[in-house]
Coordinates of C-alpha atoms and ligand atoms in Angstrom, one line a residue:
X1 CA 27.8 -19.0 -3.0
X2 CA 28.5 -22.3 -1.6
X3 CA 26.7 -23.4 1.8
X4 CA 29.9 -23.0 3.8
X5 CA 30.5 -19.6 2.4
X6 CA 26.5 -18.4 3.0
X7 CA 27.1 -19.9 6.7
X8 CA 30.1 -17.6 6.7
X9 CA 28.2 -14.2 5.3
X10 CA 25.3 -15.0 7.5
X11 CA 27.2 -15.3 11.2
X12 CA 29.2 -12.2 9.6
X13 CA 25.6 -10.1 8.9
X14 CA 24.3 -11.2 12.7
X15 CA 27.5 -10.0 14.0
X16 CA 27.0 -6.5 12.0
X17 CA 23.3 -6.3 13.4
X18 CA 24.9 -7.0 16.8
X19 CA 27.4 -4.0 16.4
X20 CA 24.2 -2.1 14.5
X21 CA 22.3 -2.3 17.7
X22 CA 24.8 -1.7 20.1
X23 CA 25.6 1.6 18.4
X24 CA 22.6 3.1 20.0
X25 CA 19.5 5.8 18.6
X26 CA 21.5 8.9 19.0
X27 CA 24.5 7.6 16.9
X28 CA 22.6 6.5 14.4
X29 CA 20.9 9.7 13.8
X30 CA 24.6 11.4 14.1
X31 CA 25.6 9.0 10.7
X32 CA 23.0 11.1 9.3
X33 CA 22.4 8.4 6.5
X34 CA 19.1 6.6 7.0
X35 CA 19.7 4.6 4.4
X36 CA 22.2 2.6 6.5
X37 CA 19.3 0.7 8.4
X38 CA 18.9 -1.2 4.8
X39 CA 22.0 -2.9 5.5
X40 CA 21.1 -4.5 8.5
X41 CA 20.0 -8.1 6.8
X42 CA 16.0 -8.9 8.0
X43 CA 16.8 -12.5 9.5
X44 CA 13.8 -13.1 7.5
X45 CA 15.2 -12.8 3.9
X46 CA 18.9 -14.1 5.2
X47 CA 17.6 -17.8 4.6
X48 CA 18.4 -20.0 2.0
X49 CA 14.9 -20.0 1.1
X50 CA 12.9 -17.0 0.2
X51 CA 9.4 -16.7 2.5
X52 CA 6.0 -16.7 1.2
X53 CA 5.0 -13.3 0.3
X54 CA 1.4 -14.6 -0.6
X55 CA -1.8 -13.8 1.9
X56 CA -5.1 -14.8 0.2
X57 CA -6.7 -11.3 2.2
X58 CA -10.5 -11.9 1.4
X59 CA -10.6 -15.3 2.5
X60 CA -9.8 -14.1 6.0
X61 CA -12.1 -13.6 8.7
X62 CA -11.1 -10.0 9.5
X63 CA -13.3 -8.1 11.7
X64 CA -17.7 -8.3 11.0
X65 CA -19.7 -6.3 12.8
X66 CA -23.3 -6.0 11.0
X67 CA -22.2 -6.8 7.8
X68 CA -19.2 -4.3 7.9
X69 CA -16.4 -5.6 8.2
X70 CA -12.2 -4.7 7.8
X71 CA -10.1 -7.5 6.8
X72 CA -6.1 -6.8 7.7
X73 CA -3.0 -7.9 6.2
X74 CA 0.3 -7.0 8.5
X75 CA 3.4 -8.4 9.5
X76 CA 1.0 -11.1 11.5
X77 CA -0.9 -12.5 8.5
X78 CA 2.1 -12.2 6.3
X79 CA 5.7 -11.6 8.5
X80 CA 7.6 -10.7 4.8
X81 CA 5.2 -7.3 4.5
X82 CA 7.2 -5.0 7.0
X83 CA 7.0 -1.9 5.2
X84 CA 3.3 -2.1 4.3
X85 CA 0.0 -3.0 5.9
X86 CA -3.4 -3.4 4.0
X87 CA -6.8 -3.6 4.9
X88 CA -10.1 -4.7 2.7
X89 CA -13.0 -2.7 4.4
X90 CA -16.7 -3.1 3.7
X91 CA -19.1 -0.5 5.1
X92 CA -23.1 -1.0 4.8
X93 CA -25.2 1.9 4.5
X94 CA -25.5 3.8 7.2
X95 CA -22.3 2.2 8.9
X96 CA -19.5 4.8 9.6
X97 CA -15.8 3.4 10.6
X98 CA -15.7 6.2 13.8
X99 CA -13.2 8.8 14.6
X100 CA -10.0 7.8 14.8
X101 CA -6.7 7.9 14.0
X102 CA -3.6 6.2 13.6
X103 CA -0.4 6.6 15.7
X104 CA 2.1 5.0 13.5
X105 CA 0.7 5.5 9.5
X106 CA -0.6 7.3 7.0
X107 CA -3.3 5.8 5.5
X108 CA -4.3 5.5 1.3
X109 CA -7.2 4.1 -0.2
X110 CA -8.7 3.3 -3.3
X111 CA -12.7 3.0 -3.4
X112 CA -13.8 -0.4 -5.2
X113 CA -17.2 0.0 -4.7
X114 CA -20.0 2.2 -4.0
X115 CA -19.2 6.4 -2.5
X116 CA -17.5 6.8 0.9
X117 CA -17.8 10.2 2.2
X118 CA -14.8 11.1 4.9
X119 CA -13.5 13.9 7.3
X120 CA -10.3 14.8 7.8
X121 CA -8.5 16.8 10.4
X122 CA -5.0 18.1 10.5
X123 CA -2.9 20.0 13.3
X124 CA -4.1 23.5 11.8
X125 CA -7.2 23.0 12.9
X126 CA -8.6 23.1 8.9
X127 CA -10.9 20.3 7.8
X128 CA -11.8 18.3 4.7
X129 CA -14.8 16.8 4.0
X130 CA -15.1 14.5 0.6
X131 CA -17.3 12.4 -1.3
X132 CA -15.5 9.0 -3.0
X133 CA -16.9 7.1 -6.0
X134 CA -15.0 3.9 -7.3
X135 CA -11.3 4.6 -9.0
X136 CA -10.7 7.8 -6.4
X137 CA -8.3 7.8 -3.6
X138 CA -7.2 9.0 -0.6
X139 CA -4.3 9.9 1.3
X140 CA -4.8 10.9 5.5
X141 CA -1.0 11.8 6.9
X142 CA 0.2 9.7 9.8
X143 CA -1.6 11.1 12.9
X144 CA -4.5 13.0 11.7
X145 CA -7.9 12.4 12.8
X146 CA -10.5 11.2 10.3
X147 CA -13.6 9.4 9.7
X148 CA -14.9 6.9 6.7
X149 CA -19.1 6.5 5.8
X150 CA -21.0 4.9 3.8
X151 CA -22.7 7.0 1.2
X152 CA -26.2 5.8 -0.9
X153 CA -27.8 2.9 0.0
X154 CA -25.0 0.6 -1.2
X155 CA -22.3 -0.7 0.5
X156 CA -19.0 0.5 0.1
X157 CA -15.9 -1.2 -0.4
X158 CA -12.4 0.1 -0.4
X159 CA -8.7 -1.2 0.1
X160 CA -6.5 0.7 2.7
X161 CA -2.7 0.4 2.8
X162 CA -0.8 2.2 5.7
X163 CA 3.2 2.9 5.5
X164 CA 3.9 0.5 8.3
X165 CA 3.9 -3.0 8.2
X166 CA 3.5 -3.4 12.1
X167 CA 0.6 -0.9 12.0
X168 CA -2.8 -2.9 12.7
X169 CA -6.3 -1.3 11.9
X170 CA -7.5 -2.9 14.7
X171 CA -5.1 -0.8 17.1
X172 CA -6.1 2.3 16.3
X173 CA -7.2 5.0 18.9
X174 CA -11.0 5.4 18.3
X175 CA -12.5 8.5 19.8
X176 CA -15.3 6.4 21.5
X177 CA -12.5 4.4 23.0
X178 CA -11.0 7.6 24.3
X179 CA -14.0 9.3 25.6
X180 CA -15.3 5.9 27.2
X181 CA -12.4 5.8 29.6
X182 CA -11.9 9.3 30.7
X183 CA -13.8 10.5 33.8
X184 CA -16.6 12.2 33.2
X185 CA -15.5 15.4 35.8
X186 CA -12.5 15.8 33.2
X187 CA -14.6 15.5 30.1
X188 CA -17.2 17.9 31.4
X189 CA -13.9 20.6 32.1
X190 CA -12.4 20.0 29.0
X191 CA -15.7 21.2 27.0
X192 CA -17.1 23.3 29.7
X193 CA -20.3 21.3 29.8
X194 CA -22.1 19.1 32.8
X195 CA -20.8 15.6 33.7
X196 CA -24.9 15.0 32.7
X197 CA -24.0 15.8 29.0
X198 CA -21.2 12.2 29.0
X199 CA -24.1 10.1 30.2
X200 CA -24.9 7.7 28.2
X201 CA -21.5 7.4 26.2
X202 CA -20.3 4.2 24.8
X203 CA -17.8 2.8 27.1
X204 CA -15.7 1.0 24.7
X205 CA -14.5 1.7 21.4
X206 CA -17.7 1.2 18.9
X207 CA -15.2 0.8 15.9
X208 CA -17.9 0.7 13.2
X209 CA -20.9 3.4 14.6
X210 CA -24.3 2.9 12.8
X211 CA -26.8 5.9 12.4
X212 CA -29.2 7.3 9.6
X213 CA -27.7 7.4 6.0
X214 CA -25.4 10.6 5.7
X215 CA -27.2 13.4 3.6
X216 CA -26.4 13.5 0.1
X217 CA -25.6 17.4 0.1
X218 CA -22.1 17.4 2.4
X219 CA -23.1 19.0 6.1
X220 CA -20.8 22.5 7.3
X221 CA -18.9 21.3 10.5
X222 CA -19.1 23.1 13.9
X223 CA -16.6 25.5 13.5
X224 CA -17.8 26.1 9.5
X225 CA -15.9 25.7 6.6
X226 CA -12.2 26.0 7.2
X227 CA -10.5 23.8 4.1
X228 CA -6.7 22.6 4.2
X229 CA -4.1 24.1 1.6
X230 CA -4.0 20.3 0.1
X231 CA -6.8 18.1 -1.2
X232 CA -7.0 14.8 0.5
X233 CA -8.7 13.0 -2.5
X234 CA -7.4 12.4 -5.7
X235 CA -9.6 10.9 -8.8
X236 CA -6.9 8.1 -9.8
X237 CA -9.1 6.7 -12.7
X238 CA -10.5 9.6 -14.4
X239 CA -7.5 10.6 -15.2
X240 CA -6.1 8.8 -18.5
X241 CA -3.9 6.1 -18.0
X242 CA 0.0 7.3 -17.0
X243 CA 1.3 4.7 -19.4
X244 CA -0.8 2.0 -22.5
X245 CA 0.9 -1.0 -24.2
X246 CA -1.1 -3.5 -26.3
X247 CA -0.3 -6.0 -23.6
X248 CA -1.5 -3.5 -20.1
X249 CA -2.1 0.0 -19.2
X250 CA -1.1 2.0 -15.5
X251 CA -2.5 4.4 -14.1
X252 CA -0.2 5.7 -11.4
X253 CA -0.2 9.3 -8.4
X254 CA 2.3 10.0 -6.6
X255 CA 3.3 12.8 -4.5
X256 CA 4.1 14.8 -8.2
X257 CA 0.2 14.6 -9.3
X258 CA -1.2 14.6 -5.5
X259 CA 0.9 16.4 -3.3
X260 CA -0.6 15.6 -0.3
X261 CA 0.7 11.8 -0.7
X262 CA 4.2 12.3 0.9
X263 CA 4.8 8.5 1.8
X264 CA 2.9 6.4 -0.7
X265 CA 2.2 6.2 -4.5
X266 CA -0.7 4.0 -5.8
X267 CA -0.8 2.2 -9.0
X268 CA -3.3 0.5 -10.9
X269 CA -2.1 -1.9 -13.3
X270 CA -4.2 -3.7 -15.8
X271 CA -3.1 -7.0 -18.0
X272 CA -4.3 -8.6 -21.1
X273 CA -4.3 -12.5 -21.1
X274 CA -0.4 -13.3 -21.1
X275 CA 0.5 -9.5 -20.5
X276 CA 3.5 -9.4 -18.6
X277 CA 4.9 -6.3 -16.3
X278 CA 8.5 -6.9 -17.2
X279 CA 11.6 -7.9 -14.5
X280 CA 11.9 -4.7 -12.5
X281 CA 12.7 -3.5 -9.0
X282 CA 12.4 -0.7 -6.8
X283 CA 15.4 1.0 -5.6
X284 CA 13.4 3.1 -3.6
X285 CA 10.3 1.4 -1.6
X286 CA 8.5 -2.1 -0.8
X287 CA 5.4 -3.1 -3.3
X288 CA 2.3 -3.8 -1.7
X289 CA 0.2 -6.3 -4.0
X290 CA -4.1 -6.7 -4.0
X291 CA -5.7 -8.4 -7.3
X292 CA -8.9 -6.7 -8.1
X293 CA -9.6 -8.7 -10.6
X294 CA -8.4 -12.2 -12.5
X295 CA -5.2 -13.8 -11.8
X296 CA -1.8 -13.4 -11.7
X297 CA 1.8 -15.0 -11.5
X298 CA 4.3 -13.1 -9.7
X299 CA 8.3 -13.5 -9.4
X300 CA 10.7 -12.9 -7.0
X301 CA 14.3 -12.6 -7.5
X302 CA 16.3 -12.5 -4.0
X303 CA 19.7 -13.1 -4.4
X304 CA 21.9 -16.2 -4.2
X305 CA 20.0 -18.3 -6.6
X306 CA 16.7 -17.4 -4.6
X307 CA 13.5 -17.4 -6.6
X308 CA 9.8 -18.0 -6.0
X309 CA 6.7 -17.8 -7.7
X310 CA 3.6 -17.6 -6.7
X311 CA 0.4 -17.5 -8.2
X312 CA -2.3 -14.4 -6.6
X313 CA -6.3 -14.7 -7.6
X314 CA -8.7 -12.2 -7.0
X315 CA -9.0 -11.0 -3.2
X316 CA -5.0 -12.1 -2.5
X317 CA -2.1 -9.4 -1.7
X318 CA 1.3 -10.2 -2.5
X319 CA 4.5 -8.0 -1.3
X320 CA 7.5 -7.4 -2.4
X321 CA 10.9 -5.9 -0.6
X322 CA 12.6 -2.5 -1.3
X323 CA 15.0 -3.9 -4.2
X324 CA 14.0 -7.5 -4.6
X325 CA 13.4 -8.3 -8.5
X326 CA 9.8 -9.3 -9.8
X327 CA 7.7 -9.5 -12.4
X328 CA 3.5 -9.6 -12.9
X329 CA 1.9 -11.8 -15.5
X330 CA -1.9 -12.3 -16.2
X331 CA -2.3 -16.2 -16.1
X332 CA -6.2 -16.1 -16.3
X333 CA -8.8 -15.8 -19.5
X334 CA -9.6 -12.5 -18.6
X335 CA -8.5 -9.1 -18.6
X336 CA -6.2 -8.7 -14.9
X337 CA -6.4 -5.4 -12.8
X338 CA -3.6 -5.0 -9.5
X339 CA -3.9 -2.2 -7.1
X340 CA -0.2 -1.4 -5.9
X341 CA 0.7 0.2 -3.5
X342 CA 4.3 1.6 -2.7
X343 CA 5.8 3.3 1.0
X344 CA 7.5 6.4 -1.2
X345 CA 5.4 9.6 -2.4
X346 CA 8.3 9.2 -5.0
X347 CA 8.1 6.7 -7.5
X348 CA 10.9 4.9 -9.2
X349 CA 11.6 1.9 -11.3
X350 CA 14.3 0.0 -13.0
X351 CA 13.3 -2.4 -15.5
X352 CA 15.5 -5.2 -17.1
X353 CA 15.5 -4.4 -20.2
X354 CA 16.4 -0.6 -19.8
X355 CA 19.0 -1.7 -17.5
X356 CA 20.2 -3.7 -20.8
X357 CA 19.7 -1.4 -23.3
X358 CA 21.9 1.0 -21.2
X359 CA 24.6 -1.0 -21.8
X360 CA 27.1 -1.7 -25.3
X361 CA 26.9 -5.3 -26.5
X362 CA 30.7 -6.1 -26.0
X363 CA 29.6 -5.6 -22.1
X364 CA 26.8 -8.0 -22.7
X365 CA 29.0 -10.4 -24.8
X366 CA 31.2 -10.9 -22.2
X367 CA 28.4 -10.7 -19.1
X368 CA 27.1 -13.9 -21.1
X369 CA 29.5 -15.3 -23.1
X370 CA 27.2 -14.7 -26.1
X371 CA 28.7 -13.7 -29.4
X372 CA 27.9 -9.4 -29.4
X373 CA 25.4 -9.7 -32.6
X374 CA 22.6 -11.7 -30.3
X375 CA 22.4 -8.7 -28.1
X376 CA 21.6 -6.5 -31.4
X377 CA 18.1 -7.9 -31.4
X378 CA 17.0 -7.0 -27.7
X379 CA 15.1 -4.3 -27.2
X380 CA 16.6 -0.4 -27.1
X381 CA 14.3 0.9 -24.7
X382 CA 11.8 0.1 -21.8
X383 CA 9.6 -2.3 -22.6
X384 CA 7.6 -1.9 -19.0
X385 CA 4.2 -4.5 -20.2
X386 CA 5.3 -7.0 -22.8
X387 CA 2.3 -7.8 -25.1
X388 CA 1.0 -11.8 -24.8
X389 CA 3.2 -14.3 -26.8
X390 CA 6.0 -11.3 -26.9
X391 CA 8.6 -14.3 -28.0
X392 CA 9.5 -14.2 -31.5
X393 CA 11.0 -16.8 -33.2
Ligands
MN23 MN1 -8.1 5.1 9.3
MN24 MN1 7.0 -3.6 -9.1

């Protein structure tokens, strides 16, 4: 596309967001097709540039209270990640992140470090209670009332992602927060107590609450034991790994394995030195990127000759948009682990070389202008993780 004609498109897509917005809520819902609001361009990737999609997350300053402390990626620390939000959190023994919950996500985790022990609530009125070591995760549906402690005497760390890329941990609605600003005549008639029993109350929200270490041997709530039809935890790796290749292995839940996870499947995905998780994109959801360990060069394919690399080390997310082409390779001496994160509880893929290997060489020939016989020696199936020094002569 020359310049002139990219002008063109581009005043032509503003004009169709124009009309988009003008069409109103209601009608929108009337097209019945939701996946029309993927056609309205994001001004953000209409430029003849493609936008970082780096944000080194552990070198922020985040929130510290104590030593605890929640670190947040969102569309403020990186504008490209508006499907996804992340958070690093750190909890020190006896630290609990408070009641709360959050308007406009769900929430997934994976535990790094040390046991987390949280409560769940949903609209039943049935409750959850579970104890996290490193490799398990969990999955809290938009709106439902939880709370995450510390368990030992080790801190914890853990890395949140939340289906929104707008959503900020640091705008959820605490309960301390809540309690702090209603009267006390209306607290005391909601639970049928004396205004006494609200004195003393934090005003504002507390955010992380400290108090004596949790007991090891999981407490019964008020109301006793009243469990939820689905689990809210899920042991990611102890289970074997959902796909090995000499160059990486995956382990990968979606909604199939942990039903409760109706909005986001994790992955972890681990590289040799030089092992490569091939050109793919996902027709179906934006990838939310954290390196756990080593380092890694990541693609981006967006269209119109647009392409950018950059390179994430440990601590760093990266994100990628529903349908934009990438690829992952481990560029450090040591063995690479990613924890992705995607905004479907369905998982799909489309990798290039299954996308070529579904096609006869006389297509190929001509895509290329390559005689038919060169296409004879690519691969005939997925090759997902290409083993280091894959090229063969
Ligand atoms: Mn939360
Ligand atoms: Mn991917």
């Amino acid at each position: 596309m020359s310049g002139l004609q990219r002008r063109d498109f581009l005043a032509r897509a503003a004009a169709f967001t124009a009309a988009g917005a003008a069409l109103g809520g209601a009608t929108r819902v009337a097209a019945g097709d939701p996946s029309f609001m993927n056609n309205v361009p994001d001004p953000l990737l209409a430029g003849h540039e493609l936008p970082t999609f780096k944000f080194a997350l552990e070198r922020s300053e985040g929130k510290v209270i104590d030593g605890s402390f929640g670190k947040e990626a969102t569309v403020v620390q990186l504008p490209i990640s508006k499907g996804i939000a992340g958070v690093s959190m750190k909890l020190q023994p006896g630290a609990m992140r408070e009641l709360h919950w959050h308007a406009t996500a769900a929430e997934w985790a994976f535990v790094l470090e040390g046991r987390v022990r949280t409560t769940v609530i949903d609209p039943e009125g049935c409750a959850e209670t579970n104890d996290f070591n490193p490799g398990d995760v969990w999955y809290f549906p938009r709106g439902h009332g939880h709370m995450l402690e510390c368990l030992g005497d080790r801190p914890c760390h853990f890395i949140l992602i939340f289906d929104n890329g707008y959503f900020s941990e640091f705008g959820t609605f605490s309960i301390t927060d809540w309690i702090g600003h209603t009267p006390k005549p209306l607290l005391a008639k909601n639970f049928g107590l004396p205004e006494a029993a609200f004195d003393g109350f934090p005003r504002e929200e507390v955010y992380f609450a400290r108090g004596a270490r949790p007991p090891e041997q999981q407490s019964i709530p008020l109301q006793g034991r009243r469990l939820p039809p689905q689990t809210h935890k899920y042991e990611l790796l102890a289970q074997p790994p959902h796909k090995v290749f000499p160059g990486g292995r995956e382990w990968r839940v979606d909604s199939s394995r942990f039903p409760i996870s109706q909005t986001v499947t994790g992955v972890v995905l681990d590289l040799e030195p030089g092992g490569l998780r091939e050109l793919h994109w996902h027709p179906t959801a934006d990838e939310w990127q954290y390196v756990v360990e080593g380092s890694v060069s990541v693609t981006m394919f967006g269209s119109h000759g647009r392409y950018r690399t950059e390179t994430l080390e440990k601590g760093d997310v990266g994100y990628v948009p529903q349908g934009y082409g990438h690829s992952i390779e481990n560029v450090g001496g040591g063995r690479s682990r990613v924890l992705i994160g995607f905004n479907t509880g369905v998982y799909k893929t489309i990798d290039l070389s299954q996308w070529i290997a579904g096609n006869p060489t006389d297509v190929l020939a001509t895509n290329f202008s390559k005689p038919a016989e060169l296409f004879e020696k690519f691969p005939r199936r997925d090759v997902f993780i290409a083993p280091p020094g894959a090229a063969k002569e």
